[in-house]
Coordinates of C-alpha atoms and ligand atoms in Angstrom, one line a residue:
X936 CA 0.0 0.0 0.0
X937 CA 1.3 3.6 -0.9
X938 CA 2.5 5.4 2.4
X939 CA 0.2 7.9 1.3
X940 CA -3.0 5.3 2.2
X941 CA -1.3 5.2 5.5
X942 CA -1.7 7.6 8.9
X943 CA 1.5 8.7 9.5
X944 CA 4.5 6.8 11.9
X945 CA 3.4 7.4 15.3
X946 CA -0.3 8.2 14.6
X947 CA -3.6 6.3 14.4
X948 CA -7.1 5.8 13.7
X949 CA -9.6 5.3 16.5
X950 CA -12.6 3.7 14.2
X951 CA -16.2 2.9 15.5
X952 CA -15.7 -0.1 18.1
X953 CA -12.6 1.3 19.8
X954 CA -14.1 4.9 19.5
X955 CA -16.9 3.9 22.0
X956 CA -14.6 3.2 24.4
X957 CA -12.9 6.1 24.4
X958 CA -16.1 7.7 25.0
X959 CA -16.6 5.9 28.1
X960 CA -13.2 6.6 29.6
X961 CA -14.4 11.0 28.9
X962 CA -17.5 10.4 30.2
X963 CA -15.7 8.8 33.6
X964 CA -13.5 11.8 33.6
X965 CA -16.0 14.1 33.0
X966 CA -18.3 12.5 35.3
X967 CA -15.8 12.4 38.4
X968 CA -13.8 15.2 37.1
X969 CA -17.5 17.5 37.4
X970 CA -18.3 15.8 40.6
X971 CA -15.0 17.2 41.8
X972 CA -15.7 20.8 40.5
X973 CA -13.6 20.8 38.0
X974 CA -14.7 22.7 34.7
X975 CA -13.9 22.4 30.9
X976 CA -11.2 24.8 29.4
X977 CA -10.3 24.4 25.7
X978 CA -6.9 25.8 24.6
X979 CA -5.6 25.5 21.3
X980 CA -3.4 22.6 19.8
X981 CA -0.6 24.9 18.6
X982 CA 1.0 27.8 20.5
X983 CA 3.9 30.0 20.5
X984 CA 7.0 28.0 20.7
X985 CA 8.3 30.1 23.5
X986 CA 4.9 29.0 25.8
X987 CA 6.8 25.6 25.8
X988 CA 10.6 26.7 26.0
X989 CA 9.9 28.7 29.1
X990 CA 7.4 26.1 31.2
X991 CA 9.0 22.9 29.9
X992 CA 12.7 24.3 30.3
X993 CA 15.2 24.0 27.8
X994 CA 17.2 20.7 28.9
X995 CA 14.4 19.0 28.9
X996 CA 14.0 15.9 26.1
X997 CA 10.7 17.1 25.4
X998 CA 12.1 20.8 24.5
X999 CA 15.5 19.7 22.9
X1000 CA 14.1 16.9 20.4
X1001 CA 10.2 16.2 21.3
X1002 CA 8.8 19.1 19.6
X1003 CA 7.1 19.8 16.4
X1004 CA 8.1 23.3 15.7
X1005 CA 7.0 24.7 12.8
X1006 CA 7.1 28.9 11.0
X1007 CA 4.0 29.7 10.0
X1008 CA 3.2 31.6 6.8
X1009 CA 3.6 34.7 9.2
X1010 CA 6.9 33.7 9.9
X1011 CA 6.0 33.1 13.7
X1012 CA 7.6 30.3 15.7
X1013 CA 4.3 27.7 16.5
X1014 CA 4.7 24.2 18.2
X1015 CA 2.0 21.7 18.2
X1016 CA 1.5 21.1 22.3
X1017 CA 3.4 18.5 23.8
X1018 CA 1.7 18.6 27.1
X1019 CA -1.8 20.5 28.5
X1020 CA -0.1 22.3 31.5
X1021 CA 1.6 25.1 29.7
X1022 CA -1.5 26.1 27.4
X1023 CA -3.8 26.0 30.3
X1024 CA -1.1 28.5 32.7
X1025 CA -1.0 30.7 29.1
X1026 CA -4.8 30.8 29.2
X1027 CA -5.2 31.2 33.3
X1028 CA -2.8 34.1 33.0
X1029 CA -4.2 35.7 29.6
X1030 CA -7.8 36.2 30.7
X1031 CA -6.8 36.5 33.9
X1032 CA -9.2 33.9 35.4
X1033 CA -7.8 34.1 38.7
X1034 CA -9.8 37.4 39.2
X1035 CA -12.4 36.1 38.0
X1036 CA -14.1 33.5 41.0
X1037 CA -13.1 32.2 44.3
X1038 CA -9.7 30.2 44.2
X1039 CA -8.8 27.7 43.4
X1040 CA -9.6 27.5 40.0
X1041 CA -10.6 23.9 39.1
X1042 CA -9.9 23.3 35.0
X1043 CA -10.2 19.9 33.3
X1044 CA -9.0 19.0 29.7
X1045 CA -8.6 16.4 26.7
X1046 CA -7.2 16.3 23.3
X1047 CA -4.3 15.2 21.5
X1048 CA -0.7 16.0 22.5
X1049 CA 2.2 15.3 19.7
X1050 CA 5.8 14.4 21.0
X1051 CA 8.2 13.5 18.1
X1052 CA 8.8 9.8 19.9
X1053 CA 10.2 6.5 18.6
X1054 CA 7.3 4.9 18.6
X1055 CA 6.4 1.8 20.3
X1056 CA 3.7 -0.6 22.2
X1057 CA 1.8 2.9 24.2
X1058 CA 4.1 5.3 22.7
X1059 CA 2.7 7.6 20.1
X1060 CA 3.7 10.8 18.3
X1061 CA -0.4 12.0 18.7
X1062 CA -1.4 10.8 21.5
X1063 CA -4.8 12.2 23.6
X1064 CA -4.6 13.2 27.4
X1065 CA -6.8 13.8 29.9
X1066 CA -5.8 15.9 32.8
X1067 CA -6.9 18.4 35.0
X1068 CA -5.0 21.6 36.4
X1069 CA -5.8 23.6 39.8
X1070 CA -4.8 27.1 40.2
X1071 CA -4.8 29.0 43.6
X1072 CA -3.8 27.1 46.3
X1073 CA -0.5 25.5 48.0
X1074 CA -2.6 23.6 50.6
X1075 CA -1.8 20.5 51.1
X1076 CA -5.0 18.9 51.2
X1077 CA -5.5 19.7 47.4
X1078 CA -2.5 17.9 46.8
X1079 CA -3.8 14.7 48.2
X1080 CA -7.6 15.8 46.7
X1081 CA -6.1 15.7 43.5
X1082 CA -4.0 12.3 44.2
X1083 CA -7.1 10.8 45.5
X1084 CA -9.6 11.5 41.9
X1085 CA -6.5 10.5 40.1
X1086 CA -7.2 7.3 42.4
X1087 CA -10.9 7.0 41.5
X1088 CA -10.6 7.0 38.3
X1089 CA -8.5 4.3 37.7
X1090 CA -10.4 2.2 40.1
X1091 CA -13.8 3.3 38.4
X1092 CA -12.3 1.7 35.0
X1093 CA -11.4 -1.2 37.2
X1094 CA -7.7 -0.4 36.6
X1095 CA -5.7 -3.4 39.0
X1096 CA -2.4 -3.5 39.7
X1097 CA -1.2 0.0 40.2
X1098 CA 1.5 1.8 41.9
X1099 CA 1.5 5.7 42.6
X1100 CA 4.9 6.9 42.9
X1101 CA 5.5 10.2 44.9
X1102 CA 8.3 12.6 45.8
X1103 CA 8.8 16.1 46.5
X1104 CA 10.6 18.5 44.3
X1105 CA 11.5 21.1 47.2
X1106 CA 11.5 24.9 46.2
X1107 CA 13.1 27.8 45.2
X1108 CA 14.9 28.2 48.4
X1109 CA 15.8 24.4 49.3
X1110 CA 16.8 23.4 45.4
X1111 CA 19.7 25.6 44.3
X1112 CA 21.1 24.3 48.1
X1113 CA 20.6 20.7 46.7
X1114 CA 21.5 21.5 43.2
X1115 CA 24.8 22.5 44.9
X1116 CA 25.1 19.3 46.5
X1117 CA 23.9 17.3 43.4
X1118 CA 26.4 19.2 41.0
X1119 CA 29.2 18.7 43.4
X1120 CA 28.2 14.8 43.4
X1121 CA 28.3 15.0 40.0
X1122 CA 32.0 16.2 39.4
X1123 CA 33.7 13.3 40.8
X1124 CA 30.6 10.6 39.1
X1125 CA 31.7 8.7 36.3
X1126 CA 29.7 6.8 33.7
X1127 CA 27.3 9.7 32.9
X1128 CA 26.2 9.4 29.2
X1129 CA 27.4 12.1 26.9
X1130 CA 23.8 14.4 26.4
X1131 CA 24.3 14.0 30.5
X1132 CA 28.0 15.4 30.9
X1133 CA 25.8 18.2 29.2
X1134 CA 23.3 18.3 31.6
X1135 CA 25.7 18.0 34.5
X1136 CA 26.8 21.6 34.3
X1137 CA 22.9 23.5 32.4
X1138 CA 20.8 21.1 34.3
X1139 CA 21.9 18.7 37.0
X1140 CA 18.2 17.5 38.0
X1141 CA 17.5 16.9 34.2
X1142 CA 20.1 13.6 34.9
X1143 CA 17.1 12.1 36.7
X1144 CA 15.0 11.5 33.6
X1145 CA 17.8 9.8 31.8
X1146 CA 16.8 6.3 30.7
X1147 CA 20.3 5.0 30.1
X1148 CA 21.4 2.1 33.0
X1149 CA 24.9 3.8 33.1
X1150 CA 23.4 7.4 34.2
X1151 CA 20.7 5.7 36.5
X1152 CA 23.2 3.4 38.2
X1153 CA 25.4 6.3 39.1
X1154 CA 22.5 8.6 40.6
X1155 CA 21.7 5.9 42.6
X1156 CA 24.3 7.2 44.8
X1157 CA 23.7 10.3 44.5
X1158 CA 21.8 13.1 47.3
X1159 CA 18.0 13.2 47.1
X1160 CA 16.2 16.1 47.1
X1161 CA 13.6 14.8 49.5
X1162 CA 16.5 14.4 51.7
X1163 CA 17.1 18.4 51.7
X1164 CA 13.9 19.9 51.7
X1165 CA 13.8 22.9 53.9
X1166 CA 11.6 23.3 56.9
X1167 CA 8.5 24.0 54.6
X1168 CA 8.6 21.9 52.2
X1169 CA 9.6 18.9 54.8
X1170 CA 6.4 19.7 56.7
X1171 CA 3.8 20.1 53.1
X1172 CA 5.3 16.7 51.6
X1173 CA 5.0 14.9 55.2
X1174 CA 0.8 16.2 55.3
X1175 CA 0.6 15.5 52.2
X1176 CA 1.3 11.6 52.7
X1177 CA 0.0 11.8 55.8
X1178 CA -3.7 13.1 54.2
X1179 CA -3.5 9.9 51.8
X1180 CA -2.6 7.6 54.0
X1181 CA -5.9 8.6 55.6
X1182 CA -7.7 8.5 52.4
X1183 CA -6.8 4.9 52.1
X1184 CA -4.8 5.8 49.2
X1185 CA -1.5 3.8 48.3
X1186 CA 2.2 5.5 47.4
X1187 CA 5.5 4.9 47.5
X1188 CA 7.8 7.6 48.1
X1189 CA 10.5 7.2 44.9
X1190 CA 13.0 9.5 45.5
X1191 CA 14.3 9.2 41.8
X1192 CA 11.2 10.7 40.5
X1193 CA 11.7 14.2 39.6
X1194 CA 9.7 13.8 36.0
X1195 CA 10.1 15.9 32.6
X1196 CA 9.5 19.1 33.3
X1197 CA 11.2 22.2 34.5
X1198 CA 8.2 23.8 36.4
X1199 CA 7.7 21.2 39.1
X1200 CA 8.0 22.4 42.5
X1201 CA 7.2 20.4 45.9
X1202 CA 4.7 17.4 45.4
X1203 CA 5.4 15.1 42.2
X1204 CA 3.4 12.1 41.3
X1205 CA 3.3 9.3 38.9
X1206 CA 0.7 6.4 38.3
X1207 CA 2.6 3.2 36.6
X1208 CA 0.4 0.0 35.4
X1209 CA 2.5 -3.2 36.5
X1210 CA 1.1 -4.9 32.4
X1211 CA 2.6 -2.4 30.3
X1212 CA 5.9 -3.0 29.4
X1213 CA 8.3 0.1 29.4
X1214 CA 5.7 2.5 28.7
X1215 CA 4.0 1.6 31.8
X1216 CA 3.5 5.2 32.5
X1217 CA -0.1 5.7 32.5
X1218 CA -0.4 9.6 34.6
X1219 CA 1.7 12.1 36.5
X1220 CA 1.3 15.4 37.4
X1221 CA 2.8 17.7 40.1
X1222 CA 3.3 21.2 41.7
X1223 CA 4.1 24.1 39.6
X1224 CA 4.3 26.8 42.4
X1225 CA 6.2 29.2 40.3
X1226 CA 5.0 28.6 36.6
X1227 CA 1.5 31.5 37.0
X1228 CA 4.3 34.0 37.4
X1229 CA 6.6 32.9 35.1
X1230 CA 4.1 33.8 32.1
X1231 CA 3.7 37.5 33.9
X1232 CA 0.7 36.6 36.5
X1233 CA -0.1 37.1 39.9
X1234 CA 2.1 34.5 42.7
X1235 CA -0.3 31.5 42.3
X1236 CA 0.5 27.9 43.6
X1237 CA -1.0 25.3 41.3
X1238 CA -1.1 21.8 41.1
X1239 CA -2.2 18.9 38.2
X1240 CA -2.1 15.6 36.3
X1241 CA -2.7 14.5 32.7
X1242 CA -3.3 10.6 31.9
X1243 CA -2.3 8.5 29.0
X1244 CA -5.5 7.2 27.3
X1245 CA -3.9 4.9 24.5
X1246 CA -2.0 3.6 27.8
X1247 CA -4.8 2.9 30.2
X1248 CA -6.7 1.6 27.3
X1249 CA -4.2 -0.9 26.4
X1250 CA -3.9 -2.2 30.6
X1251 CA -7.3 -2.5 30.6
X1252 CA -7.6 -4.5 28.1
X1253 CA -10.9 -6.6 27.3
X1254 CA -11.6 -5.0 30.7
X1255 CA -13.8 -1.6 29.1
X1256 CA -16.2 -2.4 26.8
X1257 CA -17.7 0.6 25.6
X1258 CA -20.9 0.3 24.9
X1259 CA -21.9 0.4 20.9
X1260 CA -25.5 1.9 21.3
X1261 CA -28.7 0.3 19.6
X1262 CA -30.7 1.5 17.6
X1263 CA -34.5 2.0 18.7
X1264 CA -35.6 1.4 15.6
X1265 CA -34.8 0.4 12.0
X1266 CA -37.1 1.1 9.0
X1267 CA -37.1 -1.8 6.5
X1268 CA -38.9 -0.9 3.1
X1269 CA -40.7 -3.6 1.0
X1270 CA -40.6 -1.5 -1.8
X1271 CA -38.3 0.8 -2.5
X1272 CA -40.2 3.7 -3.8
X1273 CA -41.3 4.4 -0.3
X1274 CA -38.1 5.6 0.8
X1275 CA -39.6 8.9 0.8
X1276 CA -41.7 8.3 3.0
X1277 CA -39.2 6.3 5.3
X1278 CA -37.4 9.3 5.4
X1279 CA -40.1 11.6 6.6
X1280 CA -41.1 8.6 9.4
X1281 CA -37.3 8.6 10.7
X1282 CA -37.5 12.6 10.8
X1283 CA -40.7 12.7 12.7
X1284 CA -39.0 10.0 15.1
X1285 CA -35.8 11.5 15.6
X1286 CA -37.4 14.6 16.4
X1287 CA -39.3 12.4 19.1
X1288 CA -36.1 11.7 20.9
X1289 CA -35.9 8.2 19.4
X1290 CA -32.9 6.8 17.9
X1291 CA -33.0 5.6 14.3
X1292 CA -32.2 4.7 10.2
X1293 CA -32.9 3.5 7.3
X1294 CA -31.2 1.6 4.3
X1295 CA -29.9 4.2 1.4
X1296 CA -28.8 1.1 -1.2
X1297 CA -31.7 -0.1 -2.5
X1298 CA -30.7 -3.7 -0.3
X1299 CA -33.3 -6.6 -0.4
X1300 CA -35.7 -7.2 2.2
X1301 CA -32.9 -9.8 3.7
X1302 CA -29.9 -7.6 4.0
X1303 CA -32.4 -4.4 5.4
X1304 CA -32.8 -6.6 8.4
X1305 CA -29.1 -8.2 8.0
X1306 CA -28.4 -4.3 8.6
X1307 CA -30.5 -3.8 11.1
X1308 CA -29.4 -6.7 13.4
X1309 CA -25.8 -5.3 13.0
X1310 CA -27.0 -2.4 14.0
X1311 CA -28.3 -4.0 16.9
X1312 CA -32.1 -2.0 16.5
X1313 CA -34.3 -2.6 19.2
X1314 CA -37.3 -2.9 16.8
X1315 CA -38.1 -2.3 13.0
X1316 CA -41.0 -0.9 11.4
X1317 CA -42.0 -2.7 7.9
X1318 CA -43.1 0.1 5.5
X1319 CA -45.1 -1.8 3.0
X1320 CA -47.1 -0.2 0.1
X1321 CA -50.9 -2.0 1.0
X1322 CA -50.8 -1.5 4.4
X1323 CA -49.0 2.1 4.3
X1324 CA -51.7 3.3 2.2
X1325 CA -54.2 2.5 5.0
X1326 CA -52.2 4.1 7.4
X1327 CA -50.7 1.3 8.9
X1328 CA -47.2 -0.3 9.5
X1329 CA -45.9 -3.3 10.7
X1330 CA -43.5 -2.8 14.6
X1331 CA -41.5 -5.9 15.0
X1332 CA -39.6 -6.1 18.5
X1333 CA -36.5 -7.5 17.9
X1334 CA -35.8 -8.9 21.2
X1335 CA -39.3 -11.0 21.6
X1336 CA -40.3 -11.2 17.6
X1337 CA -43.6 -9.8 19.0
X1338 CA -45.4 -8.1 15.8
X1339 CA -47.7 -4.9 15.9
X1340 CA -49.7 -3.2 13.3
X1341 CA -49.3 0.3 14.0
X1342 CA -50.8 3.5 13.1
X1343 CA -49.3 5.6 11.4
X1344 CA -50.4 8.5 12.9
X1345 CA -49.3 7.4 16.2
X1346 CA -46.0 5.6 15.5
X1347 CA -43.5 8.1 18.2
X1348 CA -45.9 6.8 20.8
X1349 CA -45.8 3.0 19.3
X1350 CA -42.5 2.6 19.5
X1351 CA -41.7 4.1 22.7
X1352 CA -44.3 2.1 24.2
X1353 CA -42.4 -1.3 22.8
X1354 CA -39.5 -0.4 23.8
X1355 CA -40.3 0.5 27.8
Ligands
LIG1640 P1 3.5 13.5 31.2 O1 3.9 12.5 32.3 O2 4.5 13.9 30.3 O3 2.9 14.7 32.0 O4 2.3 12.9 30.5 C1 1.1 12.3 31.1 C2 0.8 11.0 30.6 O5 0.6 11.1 29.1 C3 1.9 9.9 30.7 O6 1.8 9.4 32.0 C4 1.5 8.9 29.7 O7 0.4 8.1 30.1 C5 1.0 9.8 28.5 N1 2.0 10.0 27.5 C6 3.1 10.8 27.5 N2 3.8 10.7 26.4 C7 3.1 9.8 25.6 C8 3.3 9.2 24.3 N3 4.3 9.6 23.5 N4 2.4 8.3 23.8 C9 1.4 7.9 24.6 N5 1.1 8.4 25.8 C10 2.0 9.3 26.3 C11 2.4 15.8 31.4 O8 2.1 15.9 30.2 C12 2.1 17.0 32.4 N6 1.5 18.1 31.6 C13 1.1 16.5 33.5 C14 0.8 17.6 34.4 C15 -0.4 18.3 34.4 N7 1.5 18.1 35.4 C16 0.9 19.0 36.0 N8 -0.3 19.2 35.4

């Protein structure tokens, strides 16, 4: 097949009988997400490059070869968004939403991200997120509020086998201290890749995200940040276990995790599905204290988390079936000169709240209710010529293969009556 009959590396189709599925997982996210208080925001799929570059930070593998940057026709620098978190701080900050209502600001989101990956089982270049951002407050308790739905949804889908990962990133007055210590680790370390002999003098924490065993091995070794958090920080990562342990919910403080990003401050987390492979990253999300005022707003604490939905599709399995919704009816026509008329009867039931079609191929008899069983219709109405002319059509209910005559003038009525 021509590569042009082919989505591109990295990208795919979700077609009917996966796409229901994915319905189900937004309607749990929007379902707990509302119950939660959390409202929609929709932010573009491209923005100015520099929205990324300065959120992101510039070591990071998702600024320095993740991107798709691109000049538009305007000769501006656009990237296609990587990650919700810096669109939705662009946006906060832009219309100034802060000023707006009582803080926090509860936002949820979903839509596709792009990352110029190699792809692989759960790695995608498009892939679609859903994730949620809080603006407004540094209180601990949202920390483990927002933990906790991350929590629920996963165990709504049934999700088994989990492990949340946590770790505190300190702040802006206990991490250049640490980044001291780390750097001064790092001089005498040996077996650091070469892009992390880079990092090692730019960006010393950046080492953390580095898959290679050589780099990993070594930081083993290395001092923790959780081990020099100042007084603060100490005391808001200790209630901030301490809440979820009384929530009932499960982590394990990892202090290797310091994740992709630049922005994080204080609480990081990360969700990983034990049937995944090495993409069994399937959420994370963190503190980004500092990252409101970065983009020229007001001092405003914020935390958040964005899930993988190829990801937790794939652990789940066989486990979600969405479900592919019946028709309420299907309209079989004897002859086919009444498909006029079939078409004014599925207008006048549509408009009656009730779900159905009709053939548009001219099929026989046979393959109208071939069709219809595939579409798995509840009932079928048989428009005939004899008895249509006296007003009358056939209601067949699928399930019992009870048959009606029906009137014509009363066939919204009918058919919501068959199919109580
Ligand atoms: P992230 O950890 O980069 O965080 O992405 C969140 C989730 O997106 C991952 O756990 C994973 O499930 C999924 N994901 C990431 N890359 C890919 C890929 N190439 N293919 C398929 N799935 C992928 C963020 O994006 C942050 N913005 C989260 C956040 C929100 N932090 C604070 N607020």
């Amino acid at each position: 097949m021509a590569d042009i009959m082919k989505a591109p590396r990295g990208t795919r189709d979700i077609l009917p009988g996966e796409s229901e599925r994915w319905e189900l997982l937004n309607n749990v996210a929007q379902e707990i997400f509302g119950r939660y208080g959390y409202s929609r925001i929709v932010t573009p799929t491209f923005e100015l490059t520099d929205v990324f570059q300065r959120a992101i930070g510039q070591e990071s593998e998702i600024v320095q070869k993740q991107m798709y940057t691109f000049q538009d026709k305007g000769g501006r620098s656009l990237t296609l968004r990587p990650e919700g978190t810096a669109s939705v701080v662009r946006a906060y900050v832009e219309h100034n939403l802060g000023a707006s209502g009582p803080l926090p600001v509860k936002l949820y989101y979903g839509g596709q991200m792009f990352r110029y990956e190699r792809p692989q089982a759960g790695r995608y270049r498009e892939f679609w997120q859903l994730g949620v951002e809080v603006l407004g407050s540094d209180d601990p308790t949202l920390d483990a509020e927002v933990i906790s739905m991350l929590n629920e949804f996963y165990e709504t889908l049934g999700l088994k086998g989990l492990v949340t990962l946590i770790n505190s990133m300190g702040c802006p007055e206990c991490r250049p201290a640490y980044i001291k210590l780390l750097s001064d680790f790092l001089d005498s370390a040996e077996g650091l890749c070469p892009e992390c002999e880079g990092r090692r003098k730019t960006n010393p924490l950046r080492i953390f995200d580095c898959k290679q065993p050589g780099c990993h091995e070594t930081l083993k070794d290395a001092p923790k940040i959780s081990d020099n958090l100042c007084e603060s920080c100490e005391r808001h990562f200790g209630s901030v276990k301490e809440l979820l342990a009384d929530a009932g919910v499960q982590t394990e403080h990892d202090e290797m995790l310091v994740r992709g990003f630049d922005y994080y401050q204080r609480t990081t987390f990360e969700v990983q599905s034990g049937n995944l492979g090495a993409q069994n990253a399937i959420g994370g999300g963190g503190r980004y204290d500092g990252l409101v005022e970065q983009y020229g707003g007001p001092p405003t604490p914020a935390i958040g988390f964005a899930v993988g939905c190829e990801r937790i599709l794939l652990a789940l399995g066989d486990n979600i079936k969405g479900e592919v919704a019946g028709l309420d009816v299907f309209i079989v026509v004897i002859d086919h000169t009444m498909r006029k008329d079939a078409f004014r009867i599925a207008r006048t039931l549509r408009a009656a709240g009730i779900s159905c079609d009709m053939d548009f191929t001219g099929r026989s008899v046979k393959s109208q209710m071939k069709q219809a069983n595939k579409r798995a219709a509840k009932s079928v109405l048989f428009l005939g010529p004899d008895e249509f002319e006296q007003g009358k059509i056939k209601l067949r209910n699928m399930e019992s293969g009870d048959e009606t005559e029906v009137s014509t003038d009363s066939l919204a009525g009918a058919v919501k009556g068959m199919l109580v």
